Short mmCIF file of C-alpha atoms and ligand atoms in Angstrom, two decimals:
data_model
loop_
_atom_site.label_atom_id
_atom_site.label_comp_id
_atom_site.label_asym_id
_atom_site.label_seq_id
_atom_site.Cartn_x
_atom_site.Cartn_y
_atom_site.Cartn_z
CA UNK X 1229 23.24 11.23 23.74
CA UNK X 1230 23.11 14.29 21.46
CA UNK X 1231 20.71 16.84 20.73
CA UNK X 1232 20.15 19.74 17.98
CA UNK X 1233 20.09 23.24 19.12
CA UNK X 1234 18.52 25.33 16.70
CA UNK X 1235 18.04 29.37 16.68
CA UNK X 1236 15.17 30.23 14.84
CA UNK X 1237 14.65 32.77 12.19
CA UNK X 1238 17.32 32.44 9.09
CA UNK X 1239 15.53 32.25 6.01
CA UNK X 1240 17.48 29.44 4.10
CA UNK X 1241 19.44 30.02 1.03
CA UNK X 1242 22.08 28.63 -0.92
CA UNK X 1243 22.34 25.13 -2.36
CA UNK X 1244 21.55 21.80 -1.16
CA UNK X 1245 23.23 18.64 -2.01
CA UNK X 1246 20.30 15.60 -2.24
CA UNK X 1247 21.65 12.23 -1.53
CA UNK X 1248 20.37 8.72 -2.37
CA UNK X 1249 17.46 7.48 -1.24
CA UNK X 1250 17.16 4.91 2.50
CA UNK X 1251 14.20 3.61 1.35
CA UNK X 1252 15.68 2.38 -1.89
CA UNK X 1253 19.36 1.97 -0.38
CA UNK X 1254 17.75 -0.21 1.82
CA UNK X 1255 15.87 -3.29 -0.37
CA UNK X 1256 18.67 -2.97 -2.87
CA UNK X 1257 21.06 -3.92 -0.16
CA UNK X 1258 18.98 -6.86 1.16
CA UNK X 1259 19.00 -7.24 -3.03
CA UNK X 1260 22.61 -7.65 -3.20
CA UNK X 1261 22.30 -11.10 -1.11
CA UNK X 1262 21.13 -12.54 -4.25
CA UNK X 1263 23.87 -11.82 -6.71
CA UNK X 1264 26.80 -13.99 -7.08
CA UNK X 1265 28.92 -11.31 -8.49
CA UNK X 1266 29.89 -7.41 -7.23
CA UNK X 1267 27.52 -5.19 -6.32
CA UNK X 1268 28.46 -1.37 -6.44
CA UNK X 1269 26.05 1.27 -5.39
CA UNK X 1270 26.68 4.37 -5.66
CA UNK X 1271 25.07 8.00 -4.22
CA UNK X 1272 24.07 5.40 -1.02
CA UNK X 1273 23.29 7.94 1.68
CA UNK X 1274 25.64 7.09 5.34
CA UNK X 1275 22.69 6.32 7.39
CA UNK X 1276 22.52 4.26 10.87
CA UNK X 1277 19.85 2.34 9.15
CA UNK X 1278 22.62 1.75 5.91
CA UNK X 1279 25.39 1.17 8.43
CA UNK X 1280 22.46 -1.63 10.58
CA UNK X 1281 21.99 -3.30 7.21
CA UNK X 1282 25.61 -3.79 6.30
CA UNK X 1283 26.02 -5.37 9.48
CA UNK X 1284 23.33 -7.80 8.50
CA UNK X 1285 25.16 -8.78 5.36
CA UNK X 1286 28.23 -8.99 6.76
CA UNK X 1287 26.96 -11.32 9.63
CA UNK X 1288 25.35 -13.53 6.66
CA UNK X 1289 29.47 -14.25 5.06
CA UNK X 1290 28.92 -10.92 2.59
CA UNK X 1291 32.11 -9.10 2.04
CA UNK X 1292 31.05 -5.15 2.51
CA UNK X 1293 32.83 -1.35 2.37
CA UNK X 1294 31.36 1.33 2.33
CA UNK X 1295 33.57 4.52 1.04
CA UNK X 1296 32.28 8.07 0.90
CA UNK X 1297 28.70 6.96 -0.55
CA UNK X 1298 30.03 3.88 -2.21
CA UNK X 1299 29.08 0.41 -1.31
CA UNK X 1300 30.69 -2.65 -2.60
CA UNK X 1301 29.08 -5.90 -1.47
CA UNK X 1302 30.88 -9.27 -2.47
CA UNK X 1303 27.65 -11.94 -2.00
CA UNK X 1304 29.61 -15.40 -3.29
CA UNK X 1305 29.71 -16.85 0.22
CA UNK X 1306 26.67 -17.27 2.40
CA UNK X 1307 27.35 -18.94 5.41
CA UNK X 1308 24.60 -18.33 7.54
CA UNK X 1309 20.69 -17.89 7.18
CA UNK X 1310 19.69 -16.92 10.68
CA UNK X 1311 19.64 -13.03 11.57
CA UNK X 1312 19.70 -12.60 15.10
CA UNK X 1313 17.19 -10.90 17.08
CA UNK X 1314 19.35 -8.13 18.40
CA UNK X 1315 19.97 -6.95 14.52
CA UNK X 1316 16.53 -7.31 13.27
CA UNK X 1317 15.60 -5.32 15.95
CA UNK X 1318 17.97 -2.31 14.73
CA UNK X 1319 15.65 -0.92 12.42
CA UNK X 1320 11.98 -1.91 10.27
CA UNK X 1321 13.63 -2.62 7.41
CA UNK X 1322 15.80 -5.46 7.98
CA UNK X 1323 11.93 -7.63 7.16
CA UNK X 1324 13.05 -7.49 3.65
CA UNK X 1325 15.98 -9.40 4.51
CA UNK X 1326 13.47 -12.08 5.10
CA UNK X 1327 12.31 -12.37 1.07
CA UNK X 1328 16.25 -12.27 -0.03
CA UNK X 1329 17.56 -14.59 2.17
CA UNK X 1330 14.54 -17.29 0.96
CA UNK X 1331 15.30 -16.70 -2.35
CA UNK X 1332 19.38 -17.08 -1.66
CA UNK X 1333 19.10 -20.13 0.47
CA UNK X 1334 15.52 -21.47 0.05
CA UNK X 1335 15.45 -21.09 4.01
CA UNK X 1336 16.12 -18.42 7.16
CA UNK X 1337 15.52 -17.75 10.71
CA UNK X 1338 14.90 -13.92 11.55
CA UNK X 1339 12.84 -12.50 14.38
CA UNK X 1340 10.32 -9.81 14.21
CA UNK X 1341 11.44 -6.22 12.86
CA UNK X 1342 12.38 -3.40 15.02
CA UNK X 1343 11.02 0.07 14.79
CA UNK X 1344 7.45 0.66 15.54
CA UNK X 1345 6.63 3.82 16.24
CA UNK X 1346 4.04 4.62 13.70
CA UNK X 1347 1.69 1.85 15.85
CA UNK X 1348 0.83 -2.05 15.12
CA UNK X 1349 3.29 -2.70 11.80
CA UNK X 1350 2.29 -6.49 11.16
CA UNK X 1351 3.77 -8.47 7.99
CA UNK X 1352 1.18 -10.36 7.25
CA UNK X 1353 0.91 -9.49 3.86
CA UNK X 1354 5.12 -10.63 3.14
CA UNK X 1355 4.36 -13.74 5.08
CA UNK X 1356 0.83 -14.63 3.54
CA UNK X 1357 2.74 -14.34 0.31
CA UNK X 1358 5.84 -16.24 0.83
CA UNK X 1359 3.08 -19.28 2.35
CA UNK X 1360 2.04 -19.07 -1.54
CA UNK X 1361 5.70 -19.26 -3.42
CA UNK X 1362 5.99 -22.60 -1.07
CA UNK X 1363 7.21 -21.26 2.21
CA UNK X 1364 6.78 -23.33 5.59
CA UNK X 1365 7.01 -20.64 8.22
CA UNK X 1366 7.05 -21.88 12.19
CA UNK X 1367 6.50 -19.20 14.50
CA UNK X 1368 8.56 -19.20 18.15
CA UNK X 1369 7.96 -16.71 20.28
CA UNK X 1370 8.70 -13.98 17.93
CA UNK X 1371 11.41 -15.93 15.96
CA UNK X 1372 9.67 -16.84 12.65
CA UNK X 1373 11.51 -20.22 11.21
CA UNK X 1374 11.10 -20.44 7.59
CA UNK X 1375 11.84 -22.81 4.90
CA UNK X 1376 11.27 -23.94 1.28
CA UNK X 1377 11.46 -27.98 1.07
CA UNK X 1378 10.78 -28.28 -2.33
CA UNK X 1379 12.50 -24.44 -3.47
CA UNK X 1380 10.38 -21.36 -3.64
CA UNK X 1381 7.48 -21.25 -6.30
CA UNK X 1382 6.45 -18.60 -8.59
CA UNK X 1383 2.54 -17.96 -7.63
CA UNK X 1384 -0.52 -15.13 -8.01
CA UNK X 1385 -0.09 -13.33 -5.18
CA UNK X 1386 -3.02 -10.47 -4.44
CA UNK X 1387 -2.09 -7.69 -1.96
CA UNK X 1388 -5.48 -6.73 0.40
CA UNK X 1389 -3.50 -3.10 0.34
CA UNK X 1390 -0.42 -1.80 -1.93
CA UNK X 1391 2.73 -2.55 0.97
CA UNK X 1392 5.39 -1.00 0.16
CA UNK X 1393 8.00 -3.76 2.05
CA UNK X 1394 5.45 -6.52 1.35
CA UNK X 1395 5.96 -5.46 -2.58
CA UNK X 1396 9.57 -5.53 -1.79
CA UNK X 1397 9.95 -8.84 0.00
CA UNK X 1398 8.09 -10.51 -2.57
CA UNK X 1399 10.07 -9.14 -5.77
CA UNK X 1400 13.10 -10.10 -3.58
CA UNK X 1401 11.78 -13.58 -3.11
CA UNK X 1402 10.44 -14.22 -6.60
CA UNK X 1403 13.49 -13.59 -8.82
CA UNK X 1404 15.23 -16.47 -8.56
CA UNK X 1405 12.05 -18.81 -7.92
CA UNK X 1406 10.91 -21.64 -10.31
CA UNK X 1407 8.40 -19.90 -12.54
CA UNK X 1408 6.23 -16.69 -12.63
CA UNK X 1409 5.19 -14.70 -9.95
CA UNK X 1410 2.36 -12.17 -10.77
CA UNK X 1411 1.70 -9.73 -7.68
CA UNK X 1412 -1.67 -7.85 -8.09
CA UNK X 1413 -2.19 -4.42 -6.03
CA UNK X 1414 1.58 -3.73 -5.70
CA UNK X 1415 2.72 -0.70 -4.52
CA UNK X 1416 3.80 2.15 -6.79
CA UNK X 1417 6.15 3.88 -5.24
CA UNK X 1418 9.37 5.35 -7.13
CA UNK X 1419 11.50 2.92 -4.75
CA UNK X 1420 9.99 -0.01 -6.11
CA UNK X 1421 11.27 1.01 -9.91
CA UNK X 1422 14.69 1.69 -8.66
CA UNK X 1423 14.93 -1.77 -6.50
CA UNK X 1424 13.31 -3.45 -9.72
CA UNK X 1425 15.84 -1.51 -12.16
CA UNK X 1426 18.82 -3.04 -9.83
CA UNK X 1427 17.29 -6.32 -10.25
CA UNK X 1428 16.69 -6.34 -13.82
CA UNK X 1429 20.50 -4.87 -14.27
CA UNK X 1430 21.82 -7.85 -12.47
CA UNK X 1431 19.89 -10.19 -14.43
CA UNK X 1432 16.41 -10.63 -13.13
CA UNK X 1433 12.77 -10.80 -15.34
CA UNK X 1434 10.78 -7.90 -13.67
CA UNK X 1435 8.16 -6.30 -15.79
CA UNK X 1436 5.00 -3.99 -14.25
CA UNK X 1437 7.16 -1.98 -11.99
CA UNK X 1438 5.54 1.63 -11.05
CA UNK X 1439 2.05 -0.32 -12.17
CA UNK X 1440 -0.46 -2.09 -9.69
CA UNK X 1441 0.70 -5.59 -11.68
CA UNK X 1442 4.05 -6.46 -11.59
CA UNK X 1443 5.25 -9.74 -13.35
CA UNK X 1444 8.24 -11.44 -12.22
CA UNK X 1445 9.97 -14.55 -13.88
CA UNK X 1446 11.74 -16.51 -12.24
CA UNK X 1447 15.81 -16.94 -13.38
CA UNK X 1448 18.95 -19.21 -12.14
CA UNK X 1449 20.81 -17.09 -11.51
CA UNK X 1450 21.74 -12.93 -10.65
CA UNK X 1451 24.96 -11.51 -11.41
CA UNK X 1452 25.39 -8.00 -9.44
CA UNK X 1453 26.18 -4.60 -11.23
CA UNK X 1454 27.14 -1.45 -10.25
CA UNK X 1455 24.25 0.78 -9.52
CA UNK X 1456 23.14 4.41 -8.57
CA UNK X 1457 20.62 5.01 -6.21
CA UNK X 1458 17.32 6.96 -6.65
CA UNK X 1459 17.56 10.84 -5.10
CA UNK X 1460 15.75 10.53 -1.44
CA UNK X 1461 12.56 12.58 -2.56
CA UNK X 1462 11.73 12.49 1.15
CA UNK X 1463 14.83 14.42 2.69
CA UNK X 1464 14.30 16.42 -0.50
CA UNK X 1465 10.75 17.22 0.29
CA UNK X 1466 12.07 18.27 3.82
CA UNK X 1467 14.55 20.67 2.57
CA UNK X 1468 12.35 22.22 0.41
CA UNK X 1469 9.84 22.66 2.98
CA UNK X 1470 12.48 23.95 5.57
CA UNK X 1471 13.10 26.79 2.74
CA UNK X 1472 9.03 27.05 2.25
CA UNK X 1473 8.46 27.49 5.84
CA UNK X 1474 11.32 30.23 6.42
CA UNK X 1475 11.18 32.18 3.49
CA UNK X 1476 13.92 30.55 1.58
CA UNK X 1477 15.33 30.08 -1.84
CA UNK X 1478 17.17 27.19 -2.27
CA UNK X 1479 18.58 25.20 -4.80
CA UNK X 1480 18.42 21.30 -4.42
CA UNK X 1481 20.48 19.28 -6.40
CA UNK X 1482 21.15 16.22 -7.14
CA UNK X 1483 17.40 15.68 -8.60
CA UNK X 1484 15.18 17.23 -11.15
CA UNK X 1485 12.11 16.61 -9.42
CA UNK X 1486 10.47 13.96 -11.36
CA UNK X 1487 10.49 11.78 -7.73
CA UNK X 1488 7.98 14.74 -6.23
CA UNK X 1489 5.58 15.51 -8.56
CA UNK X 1490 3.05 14.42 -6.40
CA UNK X 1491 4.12 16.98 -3.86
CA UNK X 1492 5.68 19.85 -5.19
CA UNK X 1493 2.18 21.53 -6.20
CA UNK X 1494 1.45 21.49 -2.72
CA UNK X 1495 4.14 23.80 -2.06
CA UNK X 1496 3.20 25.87 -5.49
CA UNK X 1497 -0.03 26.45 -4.03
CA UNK X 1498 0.80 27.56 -0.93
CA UNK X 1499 2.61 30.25 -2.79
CA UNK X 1500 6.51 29.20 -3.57
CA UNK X 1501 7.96 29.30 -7.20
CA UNK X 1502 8.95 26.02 -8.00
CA UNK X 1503 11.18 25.46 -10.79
CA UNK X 1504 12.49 21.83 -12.07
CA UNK X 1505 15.88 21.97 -14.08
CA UNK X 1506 17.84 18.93 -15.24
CA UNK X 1507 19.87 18.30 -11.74
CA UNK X 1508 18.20 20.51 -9.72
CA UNK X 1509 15.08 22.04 -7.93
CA UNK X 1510 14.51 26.00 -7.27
CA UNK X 1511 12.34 26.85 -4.50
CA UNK X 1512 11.56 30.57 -3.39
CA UNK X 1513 9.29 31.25 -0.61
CA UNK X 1514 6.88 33.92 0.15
CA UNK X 1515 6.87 36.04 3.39
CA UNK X 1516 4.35 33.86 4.67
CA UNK X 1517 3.26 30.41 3.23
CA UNK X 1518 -0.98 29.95 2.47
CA UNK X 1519 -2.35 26.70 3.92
CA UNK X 1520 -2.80 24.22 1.65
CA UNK X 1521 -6.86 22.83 1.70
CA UNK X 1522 -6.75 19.26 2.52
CA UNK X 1523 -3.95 16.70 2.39
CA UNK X 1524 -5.38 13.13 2.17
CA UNK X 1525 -1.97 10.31 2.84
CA UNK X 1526 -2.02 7.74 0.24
CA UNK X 1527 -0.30 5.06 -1.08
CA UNK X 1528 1.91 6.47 -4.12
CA UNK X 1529 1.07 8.49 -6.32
CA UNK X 1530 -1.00 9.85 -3.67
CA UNK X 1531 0.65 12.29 -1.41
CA UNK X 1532 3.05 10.33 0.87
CA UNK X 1533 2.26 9.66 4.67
CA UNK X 1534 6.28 10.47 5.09
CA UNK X 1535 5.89 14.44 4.28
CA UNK X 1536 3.05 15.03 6.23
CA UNK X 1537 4.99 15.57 9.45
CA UNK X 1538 6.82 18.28 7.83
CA UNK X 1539 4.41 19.50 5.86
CA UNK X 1540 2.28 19.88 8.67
CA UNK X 1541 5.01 22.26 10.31
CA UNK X 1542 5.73 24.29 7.74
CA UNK X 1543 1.54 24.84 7.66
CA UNK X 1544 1.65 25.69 11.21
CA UNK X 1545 3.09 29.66 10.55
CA UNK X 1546 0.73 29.80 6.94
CA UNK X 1547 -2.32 32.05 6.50
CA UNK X 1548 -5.53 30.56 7.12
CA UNK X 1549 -5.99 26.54 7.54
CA UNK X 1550 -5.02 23.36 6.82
CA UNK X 1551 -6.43 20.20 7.33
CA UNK X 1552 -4.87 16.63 6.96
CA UNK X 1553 -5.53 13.31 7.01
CA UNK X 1554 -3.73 10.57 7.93
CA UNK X 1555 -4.54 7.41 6.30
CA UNK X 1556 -1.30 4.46 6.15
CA UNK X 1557 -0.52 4.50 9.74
CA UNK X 1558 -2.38 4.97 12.81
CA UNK X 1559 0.22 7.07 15.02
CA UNK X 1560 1.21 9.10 12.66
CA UNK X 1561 0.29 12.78 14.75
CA UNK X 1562 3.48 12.22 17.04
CA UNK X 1563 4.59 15.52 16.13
CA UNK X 1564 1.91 17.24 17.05
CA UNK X 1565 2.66 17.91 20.69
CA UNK X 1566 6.06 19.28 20.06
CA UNK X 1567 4.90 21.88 17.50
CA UNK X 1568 2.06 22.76 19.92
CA UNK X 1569 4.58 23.47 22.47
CA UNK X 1570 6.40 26.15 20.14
CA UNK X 1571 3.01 27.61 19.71
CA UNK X 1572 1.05 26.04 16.77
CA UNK X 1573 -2.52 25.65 17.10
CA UNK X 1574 -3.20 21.70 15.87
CA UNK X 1575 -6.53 19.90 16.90
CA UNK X 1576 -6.63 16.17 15.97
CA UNK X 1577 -9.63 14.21 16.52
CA UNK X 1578 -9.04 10.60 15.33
CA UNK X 1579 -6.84 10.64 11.61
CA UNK X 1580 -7.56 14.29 11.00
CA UNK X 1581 -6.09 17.12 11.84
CA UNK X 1582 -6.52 20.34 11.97
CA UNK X 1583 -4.16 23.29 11.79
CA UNK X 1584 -4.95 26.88 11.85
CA UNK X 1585 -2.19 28.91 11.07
CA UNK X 1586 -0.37 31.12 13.70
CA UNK X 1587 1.76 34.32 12.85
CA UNK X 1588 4.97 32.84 14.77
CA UNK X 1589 6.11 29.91 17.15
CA UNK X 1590 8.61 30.12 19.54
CA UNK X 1591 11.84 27.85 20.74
CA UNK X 1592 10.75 24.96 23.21
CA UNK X 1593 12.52 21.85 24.37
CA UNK X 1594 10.82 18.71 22.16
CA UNK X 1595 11.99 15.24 21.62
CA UNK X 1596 11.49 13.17 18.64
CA UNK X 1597 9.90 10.26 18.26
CA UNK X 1598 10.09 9.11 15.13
CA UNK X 1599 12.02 9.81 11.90
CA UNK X 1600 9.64 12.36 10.60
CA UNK X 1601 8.06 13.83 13.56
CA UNK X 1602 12.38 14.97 14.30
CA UNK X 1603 12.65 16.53 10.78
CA UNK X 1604 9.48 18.16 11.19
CA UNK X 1605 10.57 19.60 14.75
CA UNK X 1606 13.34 20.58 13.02
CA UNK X 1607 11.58 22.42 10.52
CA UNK X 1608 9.65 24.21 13.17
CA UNK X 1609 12.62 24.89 15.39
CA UNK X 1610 14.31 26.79 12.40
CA UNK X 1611 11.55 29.26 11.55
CA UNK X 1612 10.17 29.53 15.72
CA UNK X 1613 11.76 32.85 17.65
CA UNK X 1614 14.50 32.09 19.86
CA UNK X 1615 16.27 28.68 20.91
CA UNK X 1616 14.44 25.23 19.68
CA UNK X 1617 16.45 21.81 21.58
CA UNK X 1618 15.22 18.69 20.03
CA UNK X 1619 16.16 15.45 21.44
CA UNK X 1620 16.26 11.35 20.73
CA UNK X 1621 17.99 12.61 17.89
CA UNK X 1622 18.95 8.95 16.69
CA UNK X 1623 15.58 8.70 15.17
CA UNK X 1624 16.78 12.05 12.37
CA UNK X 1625 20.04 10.07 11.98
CA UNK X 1626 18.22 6.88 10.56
CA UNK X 1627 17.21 9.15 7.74
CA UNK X 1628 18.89 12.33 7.29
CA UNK X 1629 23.13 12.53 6.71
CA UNK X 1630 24.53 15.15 8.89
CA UNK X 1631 20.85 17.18 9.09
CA UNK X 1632 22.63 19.94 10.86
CA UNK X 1633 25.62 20.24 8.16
CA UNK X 1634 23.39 19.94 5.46
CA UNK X 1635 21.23 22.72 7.30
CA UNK X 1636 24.20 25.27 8.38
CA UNK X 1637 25.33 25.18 4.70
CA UNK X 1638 21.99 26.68 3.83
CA UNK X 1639 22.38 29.35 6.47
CA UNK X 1640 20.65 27.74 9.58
CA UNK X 1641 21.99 28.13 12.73
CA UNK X 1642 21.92 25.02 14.43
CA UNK X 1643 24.35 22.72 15.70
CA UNK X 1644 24.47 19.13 17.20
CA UNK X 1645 25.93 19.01 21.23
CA UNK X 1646 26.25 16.05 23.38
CA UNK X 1647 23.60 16.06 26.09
C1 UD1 L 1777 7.51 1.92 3.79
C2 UD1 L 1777 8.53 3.00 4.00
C3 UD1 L 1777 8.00 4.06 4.96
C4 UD1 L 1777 6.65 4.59 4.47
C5 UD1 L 1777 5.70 3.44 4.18
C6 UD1 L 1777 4.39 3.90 3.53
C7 UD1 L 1777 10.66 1.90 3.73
C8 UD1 L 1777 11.90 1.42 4.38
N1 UD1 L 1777 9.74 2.42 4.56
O1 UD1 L 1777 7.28 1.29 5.05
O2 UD1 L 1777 8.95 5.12 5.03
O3 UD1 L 1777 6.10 5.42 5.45
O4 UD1 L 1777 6.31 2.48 3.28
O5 UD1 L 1777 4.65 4.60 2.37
O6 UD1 L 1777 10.52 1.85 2.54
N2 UD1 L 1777 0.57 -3.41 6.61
C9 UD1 L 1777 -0.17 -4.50 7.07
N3 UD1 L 1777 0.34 -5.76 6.88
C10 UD1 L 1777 1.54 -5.98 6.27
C11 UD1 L 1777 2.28 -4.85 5.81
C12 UD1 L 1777 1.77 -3.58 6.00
O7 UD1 L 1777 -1.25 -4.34 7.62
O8 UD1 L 1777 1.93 -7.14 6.11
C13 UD1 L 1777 0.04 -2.04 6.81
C14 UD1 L 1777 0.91 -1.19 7.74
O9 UD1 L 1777 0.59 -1.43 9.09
C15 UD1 L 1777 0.59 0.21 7.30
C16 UD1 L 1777 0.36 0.05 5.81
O10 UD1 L 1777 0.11 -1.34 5.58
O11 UD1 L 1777 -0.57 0.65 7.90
C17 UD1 L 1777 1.51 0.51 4.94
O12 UD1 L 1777 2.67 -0.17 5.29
P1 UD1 L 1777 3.84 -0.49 4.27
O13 UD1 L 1777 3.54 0.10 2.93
O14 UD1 L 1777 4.13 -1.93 4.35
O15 UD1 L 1777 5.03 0.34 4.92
P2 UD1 L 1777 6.52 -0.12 5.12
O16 UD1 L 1777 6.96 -0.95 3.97
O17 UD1 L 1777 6.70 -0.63 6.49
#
C-alpha cells in the first residue's frame, strides 16, 4: 500500500506535460476489438485502468504492447467472448467491452462492471439498446449472457438521458451491424468525437458525433489505423486548478484548450489569466482565488461532474462563497469530509453544497475514495499548512500518470512512500 505525503504551501510553476485522455484511451481500446488490422495509439496515458483493459484484450486472443505511451493491438484472432468476472470487476469501464465484443462476435458473456463509488451505476440504458439492434441478453446472477441469433441490427435507439458509456457501447455495437443505427439524446462529450474519429479512420460510417443525433451505418468490415489520443481535459483541469488554488503559473502543454472551454472561464472568473496558445495553456493565479457563484454538473457542454471535486477544493481557500450542485451522480460529495478535516467550511444538504471560503487549511491524514475526490485531496493537501497524507491511493493511479512526478516537476513537494 502507498500513500502521498504532501507539504503544503509551494505555489506551482513551471511546465506541465498533458497526456492522453482514460476516458477516450479507454472505448478506443475496447474499439480496437473490432478491427482486423493494426491498431496504433499513440499519447495513451500508462494508467491501471489502461494496463486492466489490455489485459482484457489480451485474454480475448488480441496481441498487445504497450511502449512508452504507445499501444499496438493486433485484433485478427478472437478466441474467446467471455470476460471473466474477476476482470470486469477491475474497473467501470470494461462495460464497453460488452458493445465491441457483440459487434466482433455477434455474442459474449461478461459480468457486471466494477467500480462504484459514485453510488447505484446501472446499464440499463447499453442493455435496453443492444435488446433493440437484436440482442438476447440472459441474466445469471450477475453474469449477463448475451447473444445475436440472427447478427446485430441497426435500430432507433432514444437515450432517457445523454450516457456517456451507453453512447459508447452503442457506437461500438452499431458499426459493423446490418443497417443504420440512429441514437437520439447521445452524449456530447469531446470523448465521444475522438472514439468516433478512430472509428471512422478505421473504416466505420459515423456521422452526428459532438451532436445529440448521431447516425451510424453499418459496414463489413474495420481495418485499424494508427491513432492519437485526445489530451485528458480532466487531469488538465486538475493541474490547472492545483496552480489556481496555490498561486501558480503554469504552463500546460500538450493541449490548446479547445477540450475546456466549458471550464476554463470558471477559473477566469475567479481571477486567473488564462491564455490558450497552439500546444499549450497559461494559467497565473492571484494571491487568493474569488469563489465562483454557482456550478450546476451537467452532461457536456455543461460543466463536467469530474472537476467538481477539485474545483470544489481549490474554492475552499477563495474569498467569499461558492455553491455547487451535483447533478450526474448521487455520491458525488465524497470529498467533502477530507477537505473539512484540513479546515474547509463545506455544508451539503442533499446535491448542493455549500462552501464558504476559509483564509487557510491545514495538513490532515485523508483517504480517497474515488478518482476525483484523491486529486482533489491532493489539491488541498498542496496549498494546506504543514504535512497532508492521503491514502487508497490506487483510486489517483486509475487516472493520473505518476501524480506526484508530474506534481514535483512543477515545484510541489510531495512524494509517494509505501505505507
Ligand atoms: C463517464 C465517465 C466518467 C464521467 C461520466 C459522466 C468514462 C470512462 N467515464 O462515466 O468519468 O463522470 O461519464 O460524465 O468515460 N445511467 C443510468 N443508466 C445507464 C447508464 C447511466 O441510469 O444505463 C446514469 C448513471 O447512473 C449516472 C448518469 O447516468 O447517474 C451518467 O452516467 P454515464 O454518463 O453513463 O457515466 P459513465 O459512462 O459511467
Amino acid at each position: 500500500m502507498q500513500k502521498l505525503v504532501i507539504k503544503g504551501g509551494n505555489a506551482l510553476w513551471g511546465e506541465i506535460l498533458l497526456r492522453g485522455a482514460k476516458n477516450s484511451a479507454l472505448p478506443i481500446l475496447a474499439a480496437s476489438l473490432l478491427c482486423s488490422g493494426e491498431t496504433v495509439l499513440e499519447n495513451c496515458p500508462r494508467l491501471t485502468d489502461v494496463f486492466a483493459a489490455l489485459r482484457i484484450l489480451t485474454h480475448t486472443g488480441c496481441r498487445c504492447s504497450f511502449e512508452e505511451h504507445t499501444v499496438t493491438i493486433h485484433a485478427e484472432n478472437i478466441v474467446r467472448s467471455e470476460i471473466p468476472e474477476q476482470l470486469m470487476q477491475e474497473m467501470r469501464s470494461s462495460i464497453v467491452f460488452l458493445g465491441a465484443l457483440l459487434g466482433r462476435t455477434g455474442a459474449c458473456q461478461v459480468y457486471y462492471p466494477g467500480g462504484c463509488e459514485l453510488g447505484p451505476r446501472p446499464i440499463d440504458m447499453h442493455l435496453d439498446a443492444l435488446s433493440k439492434m437484436g440482442v438476447c441478453i440472459q441474466r445469471h446472477e450477475g453474469r449477463l449472457d448475451c447473444t445475436a441469433p440472427c447478427g446485430l441490427k441497426g435500430a432507433r435507439i432514444h437515450l432517457r438521458f445523454p450516457s456517456v458509456g451507453a453512447t459508447e457501447n452503442i457506437m461500438l455495437a452499431a458499426v459493423l451491424a446490418k443497417g443504420e443505427t440512429v441514437l437520439c439524446n447521445a452524449a456530447r462529450e469531446p470523448e465521444i468525437c475522438d472514439l468516433a474519429e478512430f472509428l471512422r479512420r478505421s473504416g466505420a460510417c459515423i456521422s452526428g458525433d459532438g451532436e445529440s443525433t448521431i447516425r451510424i451505418k453499418g459496414v463489413k468490415k474495420l481495418g485499424g489505423c494508427a491513432y492519437r489520443v485526445m489530451p485528458d481535459r480532466i487531469a488538465g483541469l486538475t493541474y490547472l486548478c492545483a496552480a489556481a488554488a496555490t498561486g501558480g503559473t503554469i504552463r500546460l502543454r500538450g493541449t490548446n484548450g479547445t477540450e475546456m472551454e466549458n471550464v476554463l472561464p470558471v477559473l477566469e472568473q475567479s481571477g486567473c489569466r488564462v491564455d490558450r496558445a497552439e500546444d499549450s495553456v497559461y494559467l497565473h493565479a492571484p494571491k487568493r482565488l474569488k469563489s465562483c457563484f454557482r456550478l450546476k454538473t451537467m452532461p457536456h457542454p455543461g460543466f463536467p461532474t469530474d472537476i467538481q471535486p477539485v474545483i470544489m477544493a481549490a474554492m475552499t481557500t477563495a474569498e467569499g462563497t461558492s455553491v455547487f450542485e451535483e447533478n450526474i451522480f448521487e455520491n458525488r460529495y465524497r470529498h467533502v469530509d477530507g477537505l473539512v478535516q484540513m479546515g474547509a467550511d463545506i455544508c451539503v444538504s442533499g446535491r448542493t453544497a455549500v462552501v464558504s471560503g476559509v483564509k487557510e487549511l491545514y495538513g490532515a491524514h485523508a483517504a480517497a475514495t474515488d478518482l476525483r475526490s484523491g486529486a482533489a485531496l491532493v489539491v488541498a493537501g498542496l496549498c494546506a499548512a504543514g504535512t497532508t497524507e492521503v491514502r487508497q491511493i490506487c483510486h489517483i493511479d486509475r487516472g493520473y500518470e505518476k501524480i506526484e512526478e508530474v506534481l514535483k516537476g512543477a515545484g510541489a513537494d510531495i512524494a509517494r512512500v509505501q505505507q
